[in-house]
Short mmCIF file of N, CA and C in Angstrom, two decimals:
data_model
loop_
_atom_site.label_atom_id
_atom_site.label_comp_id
_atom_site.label_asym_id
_atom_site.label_seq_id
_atom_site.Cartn_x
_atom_site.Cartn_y
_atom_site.Cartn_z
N UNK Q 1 20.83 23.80 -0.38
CA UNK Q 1 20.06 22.72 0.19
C UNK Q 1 21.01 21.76 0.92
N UNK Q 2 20.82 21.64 2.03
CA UNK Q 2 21.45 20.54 3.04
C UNK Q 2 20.80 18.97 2.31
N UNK Q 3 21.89 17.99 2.88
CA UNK Q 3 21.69 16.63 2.57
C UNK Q 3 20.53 16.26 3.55
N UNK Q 4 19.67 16.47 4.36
CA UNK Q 4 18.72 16.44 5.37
C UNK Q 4 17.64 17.11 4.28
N UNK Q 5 17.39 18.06 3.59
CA UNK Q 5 16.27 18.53 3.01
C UNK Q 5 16.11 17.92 1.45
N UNK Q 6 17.21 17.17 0.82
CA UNK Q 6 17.04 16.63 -0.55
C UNK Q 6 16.04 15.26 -0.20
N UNK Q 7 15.29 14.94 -1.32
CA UNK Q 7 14.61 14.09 -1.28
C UNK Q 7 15.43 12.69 -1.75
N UNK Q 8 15.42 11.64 -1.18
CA UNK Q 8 16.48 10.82 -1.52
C UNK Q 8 15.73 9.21 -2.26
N UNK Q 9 16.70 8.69 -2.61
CA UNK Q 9 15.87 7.59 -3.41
C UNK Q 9 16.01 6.03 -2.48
N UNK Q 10 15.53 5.42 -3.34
CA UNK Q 10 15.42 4.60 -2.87
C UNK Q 10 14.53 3.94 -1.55
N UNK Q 11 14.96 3.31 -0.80
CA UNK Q 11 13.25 2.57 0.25
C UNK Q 11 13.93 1.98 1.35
N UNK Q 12 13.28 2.33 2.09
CA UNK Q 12 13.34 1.73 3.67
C UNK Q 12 12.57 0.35 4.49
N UNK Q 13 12.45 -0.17 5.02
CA UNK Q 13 12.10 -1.39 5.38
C UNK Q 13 10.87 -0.76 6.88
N UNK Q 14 9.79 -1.36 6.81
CA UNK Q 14 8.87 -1.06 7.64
C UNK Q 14 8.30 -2.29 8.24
N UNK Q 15 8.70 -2.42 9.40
CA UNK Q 15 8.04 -3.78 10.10
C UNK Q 15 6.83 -3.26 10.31
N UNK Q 16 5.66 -4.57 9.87
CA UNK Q 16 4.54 -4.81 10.04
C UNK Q 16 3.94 -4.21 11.87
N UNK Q 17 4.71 -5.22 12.15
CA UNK Q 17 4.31 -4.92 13.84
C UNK Q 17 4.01 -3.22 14.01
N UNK Q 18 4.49 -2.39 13.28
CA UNK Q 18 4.58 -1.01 13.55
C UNK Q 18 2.99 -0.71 13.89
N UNK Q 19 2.15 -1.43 13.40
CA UNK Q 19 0.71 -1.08 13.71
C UNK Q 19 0.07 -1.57 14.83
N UNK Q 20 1.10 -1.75 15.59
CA UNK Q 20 0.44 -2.31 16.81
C UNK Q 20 0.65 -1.02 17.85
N UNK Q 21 1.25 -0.16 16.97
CA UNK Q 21 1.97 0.90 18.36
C UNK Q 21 1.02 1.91 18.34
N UNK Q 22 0.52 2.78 19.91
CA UNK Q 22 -0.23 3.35 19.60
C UNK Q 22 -0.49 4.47 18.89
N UNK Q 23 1.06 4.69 18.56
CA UNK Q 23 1.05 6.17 17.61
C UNK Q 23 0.49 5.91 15.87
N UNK Q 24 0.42 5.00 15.92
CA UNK Q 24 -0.14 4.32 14.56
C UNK Q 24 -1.53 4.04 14.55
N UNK Q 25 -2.18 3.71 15.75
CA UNK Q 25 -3.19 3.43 16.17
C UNK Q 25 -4.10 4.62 15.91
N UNK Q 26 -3.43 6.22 16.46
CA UNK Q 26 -4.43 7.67 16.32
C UNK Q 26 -5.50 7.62 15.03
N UNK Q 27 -6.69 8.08 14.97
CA UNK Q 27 -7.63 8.67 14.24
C UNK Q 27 -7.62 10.10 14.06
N UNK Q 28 -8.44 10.65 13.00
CA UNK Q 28 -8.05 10.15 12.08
C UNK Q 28 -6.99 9.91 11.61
N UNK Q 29 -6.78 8.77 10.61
CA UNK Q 29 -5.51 9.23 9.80
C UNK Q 29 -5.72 10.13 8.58
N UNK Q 30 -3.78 10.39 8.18
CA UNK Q 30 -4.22 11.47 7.47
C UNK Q 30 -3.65 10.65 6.09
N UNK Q 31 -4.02 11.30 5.14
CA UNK Q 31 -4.03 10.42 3.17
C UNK Q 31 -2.61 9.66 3.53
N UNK Q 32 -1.81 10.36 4.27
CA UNK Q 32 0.08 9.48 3.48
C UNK Q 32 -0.37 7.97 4.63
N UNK Q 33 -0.67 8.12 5.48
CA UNK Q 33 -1.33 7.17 6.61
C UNK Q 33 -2.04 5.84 6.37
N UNK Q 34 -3.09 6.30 5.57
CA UNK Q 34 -4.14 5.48 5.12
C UNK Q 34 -3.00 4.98 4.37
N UNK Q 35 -2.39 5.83 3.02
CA UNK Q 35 -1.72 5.36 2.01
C UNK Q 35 -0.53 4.11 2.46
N UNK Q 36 0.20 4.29 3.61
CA UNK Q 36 1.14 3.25 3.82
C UNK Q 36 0.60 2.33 5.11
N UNK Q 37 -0.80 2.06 4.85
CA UNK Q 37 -1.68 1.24 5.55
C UNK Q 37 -1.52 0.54 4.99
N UNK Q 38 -2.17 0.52 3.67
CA UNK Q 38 -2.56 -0.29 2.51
C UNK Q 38 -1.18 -1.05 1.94
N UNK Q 39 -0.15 -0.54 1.88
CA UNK Q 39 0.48 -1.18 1.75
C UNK Q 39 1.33 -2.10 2.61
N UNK Q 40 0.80 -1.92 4.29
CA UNK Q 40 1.21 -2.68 5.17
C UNK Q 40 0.37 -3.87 5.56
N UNK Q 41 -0.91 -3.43 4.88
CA UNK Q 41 -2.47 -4.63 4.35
C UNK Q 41 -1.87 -5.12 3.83
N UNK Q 42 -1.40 -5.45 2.71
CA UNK Q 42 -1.02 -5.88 1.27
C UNK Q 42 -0.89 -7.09 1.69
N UNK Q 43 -1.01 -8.32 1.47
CA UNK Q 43 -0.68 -9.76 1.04
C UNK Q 43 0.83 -9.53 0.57
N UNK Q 44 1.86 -10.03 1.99
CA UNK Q 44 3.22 -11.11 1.12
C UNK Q 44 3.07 -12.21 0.32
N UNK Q 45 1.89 -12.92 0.26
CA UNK Q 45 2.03 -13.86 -0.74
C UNK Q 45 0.77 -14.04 -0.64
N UNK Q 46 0.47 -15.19 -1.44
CA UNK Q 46 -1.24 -15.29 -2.40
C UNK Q 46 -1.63 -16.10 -0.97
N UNK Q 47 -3.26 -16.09 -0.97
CA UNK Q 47 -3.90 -16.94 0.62
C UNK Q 47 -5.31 -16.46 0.36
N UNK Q 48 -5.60 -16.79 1.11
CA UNK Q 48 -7.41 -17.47 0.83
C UNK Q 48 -8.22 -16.09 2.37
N UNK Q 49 -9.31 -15.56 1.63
CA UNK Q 49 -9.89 -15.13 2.80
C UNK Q 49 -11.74 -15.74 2.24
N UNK Q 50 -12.57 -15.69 3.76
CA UNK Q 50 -13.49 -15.89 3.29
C UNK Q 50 -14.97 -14.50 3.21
N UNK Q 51 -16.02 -14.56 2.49
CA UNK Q 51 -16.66 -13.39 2.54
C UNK Q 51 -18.19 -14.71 2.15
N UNK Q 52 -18.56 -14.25 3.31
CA UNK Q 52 -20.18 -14.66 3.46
C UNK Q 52 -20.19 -16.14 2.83
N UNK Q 53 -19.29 -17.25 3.72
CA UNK Q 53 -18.82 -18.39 3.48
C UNK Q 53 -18.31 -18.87 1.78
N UNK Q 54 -18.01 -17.52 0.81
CA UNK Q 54 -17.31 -18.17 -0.20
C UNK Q 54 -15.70 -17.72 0.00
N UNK Q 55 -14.84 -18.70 -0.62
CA UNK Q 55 -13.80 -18.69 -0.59
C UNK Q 55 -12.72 -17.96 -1.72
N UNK Q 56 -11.90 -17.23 -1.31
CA UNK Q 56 -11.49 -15.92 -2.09
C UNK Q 56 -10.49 -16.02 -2.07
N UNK Q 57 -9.44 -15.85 -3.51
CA UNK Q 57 -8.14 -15.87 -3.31
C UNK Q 57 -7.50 -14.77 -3.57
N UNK Q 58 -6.67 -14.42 -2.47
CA UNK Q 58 -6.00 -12.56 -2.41
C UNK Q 58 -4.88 -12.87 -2.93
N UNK Q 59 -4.21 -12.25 -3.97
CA UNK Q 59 -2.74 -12.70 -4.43
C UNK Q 59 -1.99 -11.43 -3.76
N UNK Q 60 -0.42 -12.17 -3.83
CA UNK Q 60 0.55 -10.99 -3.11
C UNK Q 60 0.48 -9.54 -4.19
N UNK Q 61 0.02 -8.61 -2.97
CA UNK Q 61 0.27 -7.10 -3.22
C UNK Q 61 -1.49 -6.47 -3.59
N UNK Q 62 -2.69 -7.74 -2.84
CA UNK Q 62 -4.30 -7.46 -2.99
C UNK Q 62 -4.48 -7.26 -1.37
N UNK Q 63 -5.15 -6.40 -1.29
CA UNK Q 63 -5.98 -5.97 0.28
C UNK Q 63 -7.30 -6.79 0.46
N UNK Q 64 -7.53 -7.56 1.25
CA UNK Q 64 -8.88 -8.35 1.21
C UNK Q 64 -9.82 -7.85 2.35
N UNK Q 65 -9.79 -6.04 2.09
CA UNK Q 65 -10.66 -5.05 3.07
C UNK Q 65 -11.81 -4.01 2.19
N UNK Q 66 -12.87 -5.04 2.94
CA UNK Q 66 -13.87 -3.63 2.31
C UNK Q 66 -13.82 -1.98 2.62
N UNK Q 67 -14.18 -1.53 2.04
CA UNK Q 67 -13.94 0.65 2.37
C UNK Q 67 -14.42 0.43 3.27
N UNK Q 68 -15.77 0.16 3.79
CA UNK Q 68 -16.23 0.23 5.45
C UNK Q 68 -15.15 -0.13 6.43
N UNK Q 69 -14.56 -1.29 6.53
CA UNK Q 69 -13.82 -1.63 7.38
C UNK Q 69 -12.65 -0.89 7.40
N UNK Q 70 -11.86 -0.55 5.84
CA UNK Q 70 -10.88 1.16 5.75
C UNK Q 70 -11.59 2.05 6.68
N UNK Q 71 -12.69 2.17 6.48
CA UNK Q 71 -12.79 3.53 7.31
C UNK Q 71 -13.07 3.76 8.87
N UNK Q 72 -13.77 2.49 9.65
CA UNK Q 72 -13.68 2.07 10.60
C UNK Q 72 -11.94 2.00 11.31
N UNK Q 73 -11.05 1.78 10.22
CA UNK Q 73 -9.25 1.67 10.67
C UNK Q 73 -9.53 3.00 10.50
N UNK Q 74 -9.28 4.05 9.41
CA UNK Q 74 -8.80 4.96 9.65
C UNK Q 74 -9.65 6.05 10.19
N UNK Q 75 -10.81 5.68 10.95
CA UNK Q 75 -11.46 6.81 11.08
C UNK Q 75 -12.24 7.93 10.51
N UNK Q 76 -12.33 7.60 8.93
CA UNK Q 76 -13.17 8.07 7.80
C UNK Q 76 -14.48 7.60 7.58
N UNK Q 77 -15.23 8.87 6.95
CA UNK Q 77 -16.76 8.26 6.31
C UNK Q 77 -16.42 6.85 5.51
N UNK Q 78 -16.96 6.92 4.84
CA UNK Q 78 -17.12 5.66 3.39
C UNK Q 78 -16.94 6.43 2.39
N UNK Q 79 -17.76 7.74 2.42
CA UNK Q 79 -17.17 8.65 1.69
C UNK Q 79 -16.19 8.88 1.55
N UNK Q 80 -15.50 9.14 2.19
CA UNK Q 80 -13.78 9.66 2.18
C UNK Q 80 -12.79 8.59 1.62
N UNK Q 81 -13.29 7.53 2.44
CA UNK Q 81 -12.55 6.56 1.86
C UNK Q 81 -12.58 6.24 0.17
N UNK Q 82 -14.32 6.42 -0.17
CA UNK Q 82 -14.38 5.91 -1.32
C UNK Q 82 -13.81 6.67 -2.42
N UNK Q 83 -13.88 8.54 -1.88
CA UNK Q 83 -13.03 9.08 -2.77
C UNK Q 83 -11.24 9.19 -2.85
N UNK Q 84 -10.79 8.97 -2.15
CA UNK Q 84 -9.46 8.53 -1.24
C UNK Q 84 -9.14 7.75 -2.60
N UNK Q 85 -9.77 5.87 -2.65
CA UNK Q 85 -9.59 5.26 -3.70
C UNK Q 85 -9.81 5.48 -5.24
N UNK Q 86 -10.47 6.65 -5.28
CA UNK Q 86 -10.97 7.43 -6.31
C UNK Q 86 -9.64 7.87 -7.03
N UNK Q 87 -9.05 8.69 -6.13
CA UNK Q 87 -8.25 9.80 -6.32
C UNK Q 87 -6.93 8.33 -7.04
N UNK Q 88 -6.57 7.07 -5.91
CA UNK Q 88 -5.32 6.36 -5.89
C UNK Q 88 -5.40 6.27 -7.59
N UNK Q 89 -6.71 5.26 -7.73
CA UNK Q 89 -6.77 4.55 -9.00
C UNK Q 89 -6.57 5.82 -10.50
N UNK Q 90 -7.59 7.02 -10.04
CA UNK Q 90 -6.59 7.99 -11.28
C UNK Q 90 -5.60 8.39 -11.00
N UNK Q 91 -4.71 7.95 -10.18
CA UNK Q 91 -2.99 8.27 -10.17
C UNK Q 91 -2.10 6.84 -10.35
N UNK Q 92 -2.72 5.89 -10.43
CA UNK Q 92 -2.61 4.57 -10.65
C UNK Q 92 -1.65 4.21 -9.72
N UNK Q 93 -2.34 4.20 -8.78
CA UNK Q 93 -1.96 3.77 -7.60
C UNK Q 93 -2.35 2.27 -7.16
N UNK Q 94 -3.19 2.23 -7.67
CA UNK Q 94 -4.17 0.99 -6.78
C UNK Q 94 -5.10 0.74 -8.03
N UNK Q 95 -5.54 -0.55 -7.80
CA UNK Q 95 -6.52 -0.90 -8.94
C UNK Q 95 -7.49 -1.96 -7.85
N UNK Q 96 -8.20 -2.05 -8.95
CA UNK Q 96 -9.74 -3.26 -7.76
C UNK Q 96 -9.70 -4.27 -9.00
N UNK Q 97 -10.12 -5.63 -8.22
CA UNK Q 97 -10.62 -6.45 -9.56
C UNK Q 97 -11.47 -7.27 -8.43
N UNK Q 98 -12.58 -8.16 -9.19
CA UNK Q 98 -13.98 -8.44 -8.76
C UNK Q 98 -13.51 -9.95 -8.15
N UNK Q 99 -13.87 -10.26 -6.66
CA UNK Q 99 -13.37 -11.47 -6.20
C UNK Q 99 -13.37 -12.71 -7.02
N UNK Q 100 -14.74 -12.55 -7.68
CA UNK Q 100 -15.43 -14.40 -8.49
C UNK Q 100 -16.08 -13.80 -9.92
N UNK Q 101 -15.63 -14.81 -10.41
CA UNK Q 101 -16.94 -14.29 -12.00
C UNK Q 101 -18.07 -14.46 -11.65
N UNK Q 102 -18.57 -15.20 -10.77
CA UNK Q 102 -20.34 -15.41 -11.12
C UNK Q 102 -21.05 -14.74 -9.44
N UNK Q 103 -20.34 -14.71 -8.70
CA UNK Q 103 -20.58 -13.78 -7.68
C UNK Q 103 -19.86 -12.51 -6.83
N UNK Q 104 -20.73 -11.44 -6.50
CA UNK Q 104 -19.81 -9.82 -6.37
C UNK Q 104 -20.14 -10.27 -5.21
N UNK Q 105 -19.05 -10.86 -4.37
CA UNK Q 105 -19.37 -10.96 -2.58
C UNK Q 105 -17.97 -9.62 -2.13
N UNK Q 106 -16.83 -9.15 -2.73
CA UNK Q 106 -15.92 -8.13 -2.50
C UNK Q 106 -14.98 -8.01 -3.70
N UNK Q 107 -14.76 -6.88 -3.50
CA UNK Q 107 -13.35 -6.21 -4.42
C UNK Q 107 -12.48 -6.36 -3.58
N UNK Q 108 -11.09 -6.62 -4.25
CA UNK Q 108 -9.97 -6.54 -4.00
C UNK Q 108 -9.15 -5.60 -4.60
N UNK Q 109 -8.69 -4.76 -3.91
CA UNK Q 109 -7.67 -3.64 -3.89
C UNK Q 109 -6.32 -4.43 -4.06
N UNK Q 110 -5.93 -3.79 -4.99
CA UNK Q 110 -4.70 -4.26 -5.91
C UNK Q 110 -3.53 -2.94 -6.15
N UNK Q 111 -2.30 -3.25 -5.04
CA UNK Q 111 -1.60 -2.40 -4.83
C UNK Q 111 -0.70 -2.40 -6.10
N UNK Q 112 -0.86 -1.38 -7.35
CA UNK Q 112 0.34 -1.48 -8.89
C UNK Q 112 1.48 -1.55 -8.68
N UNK Q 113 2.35 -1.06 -7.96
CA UNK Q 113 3.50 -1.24 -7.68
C UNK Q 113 4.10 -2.08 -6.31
N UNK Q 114 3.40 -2.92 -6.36
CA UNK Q 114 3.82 -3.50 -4.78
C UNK Q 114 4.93 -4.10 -4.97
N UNK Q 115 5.46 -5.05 -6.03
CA UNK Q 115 6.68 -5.29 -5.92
C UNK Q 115 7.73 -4.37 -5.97
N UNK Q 116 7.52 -3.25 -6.55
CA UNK Q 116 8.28 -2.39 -6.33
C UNK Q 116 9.19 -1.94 -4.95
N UNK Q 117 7.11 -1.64 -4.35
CA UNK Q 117 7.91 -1.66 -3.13
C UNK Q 117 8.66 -2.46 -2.19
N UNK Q 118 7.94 -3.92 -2.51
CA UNK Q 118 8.47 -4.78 -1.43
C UNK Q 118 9.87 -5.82 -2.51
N UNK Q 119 10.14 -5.40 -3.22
CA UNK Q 119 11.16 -6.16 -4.01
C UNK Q 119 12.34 -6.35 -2.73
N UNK Q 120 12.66 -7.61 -3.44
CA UNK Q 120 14.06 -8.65 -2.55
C UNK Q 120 15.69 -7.66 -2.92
N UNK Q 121 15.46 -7.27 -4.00
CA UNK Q 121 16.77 -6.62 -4.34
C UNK Q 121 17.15 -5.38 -3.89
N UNK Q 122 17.20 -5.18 -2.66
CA UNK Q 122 16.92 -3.59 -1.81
C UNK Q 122 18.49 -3.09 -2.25
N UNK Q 123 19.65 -4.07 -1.76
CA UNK Q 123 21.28 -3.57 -2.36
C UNK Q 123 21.00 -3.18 -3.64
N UNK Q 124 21.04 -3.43 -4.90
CA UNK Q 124 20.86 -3.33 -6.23
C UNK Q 124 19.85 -1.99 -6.21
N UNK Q 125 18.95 -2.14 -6.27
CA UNK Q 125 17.88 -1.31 -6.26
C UNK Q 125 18.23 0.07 -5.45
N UNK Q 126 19.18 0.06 -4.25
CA UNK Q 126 19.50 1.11 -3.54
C UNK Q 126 20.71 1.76 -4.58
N UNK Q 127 21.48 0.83 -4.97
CA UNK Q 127 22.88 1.18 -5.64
C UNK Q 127 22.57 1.99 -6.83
N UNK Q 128 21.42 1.12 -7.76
CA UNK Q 128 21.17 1.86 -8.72
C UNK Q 128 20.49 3.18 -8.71
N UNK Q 129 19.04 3.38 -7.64
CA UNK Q 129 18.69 4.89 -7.63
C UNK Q 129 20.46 5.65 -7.04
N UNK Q 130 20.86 5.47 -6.36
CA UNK Q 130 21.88 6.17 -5.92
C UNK Q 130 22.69 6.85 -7.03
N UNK Q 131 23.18 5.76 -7.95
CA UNK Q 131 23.39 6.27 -9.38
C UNK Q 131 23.01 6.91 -10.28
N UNK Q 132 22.21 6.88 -10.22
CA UNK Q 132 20.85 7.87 -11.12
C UNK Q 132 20.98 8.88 -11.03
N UNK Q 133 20.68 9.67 -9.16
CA UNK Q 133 20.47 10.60 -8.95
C UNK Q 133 21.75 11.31 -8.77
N UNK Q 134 22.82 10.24 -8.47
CA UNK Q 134 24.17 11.52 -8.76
C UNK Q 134 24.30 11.80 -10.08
N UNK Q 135 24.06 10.92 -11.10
CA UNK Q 135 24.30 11.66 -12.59
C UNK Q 135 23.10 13.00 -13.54
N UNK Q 136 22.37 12.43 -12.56
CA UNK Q 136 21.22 13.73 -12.98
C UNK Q 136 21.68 14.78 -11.99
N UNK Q 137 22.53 15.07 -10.77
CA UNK Q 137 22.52 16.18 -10.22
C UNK Q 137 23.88 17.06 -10.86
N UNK Q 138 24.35 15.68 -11.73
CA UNK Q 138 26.20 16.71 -12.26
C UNK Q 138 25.46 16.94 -13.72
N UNK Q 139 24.47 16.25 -14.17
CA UNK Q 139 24.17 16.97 -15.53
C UNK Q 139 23.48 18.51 -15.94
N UNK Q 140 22.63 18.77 -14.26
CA UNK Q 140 22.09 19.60 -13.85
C UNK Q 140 22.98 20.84 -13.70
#
């Protein structure tokens, strides 16, 4: 196996703007697509959206997008989408929690590992998978 075909660790940095380009733009998208949509949706930090004039607070790493409007972006039924989120949440990917206690005006999609992904410590975090995976490949 060449260093080009190993799967490598650690994370790369993805400017937002990337969705403005039209190669990002194509329909449909396909699952890894949708998948690093959602996390380019994601809330950097907590902020307010509104849904049928009540006021909603999205915390960092919540999507404040109904499946219709997912699927309108990516070009999917509602269906697809809805099983799409089906599939995330039994791989615990994603979780929903209910905007208000006393009124269901939207769910919020709740990315589980978002700090993960978007964590500040990219040196550290790079250094250490790096470490990892050379000592699991000489134990191997």
């Amino acid at each position: 196996m060449d260093q080009f075909s190993k799967p490598q660790g650690g994370w790369v940095k993805i400017y937002r703007a990337i969705q403005k380009n039209s190669l990002w733009k194509e329909k449909p998208f396909s699952r890894v697509h949708a998948w690093v949509d959602l996390i380019l949706l994601a809330n950097r930090q907590t902020g307010i959206i509104r849904r049928r004039g009540i006021r909603i607070t999205v915390l960092r790493g919540e999507i404040g997008y109904a499946l219709r409007e997912l699927g309108e972006r990516w070009g999917w039924s509602l269906g697809k989408v809805q099983r799409f989120m089906d599939e995330m949440k039994t791989d615990t990917q994603i979780d929903t929690r209910n905007d208000t206690e006393n009124v269901s005006v939207t769910s919020l999609i709740r990315l589980i590992n978002y700090e993960k992904y978007q964590s500040c410590d990219t040196e550290n975090d790079t250094e250490n998978d790096t470490e990892t995976g050379t000592e699991q490949e000489v134990k191997e």
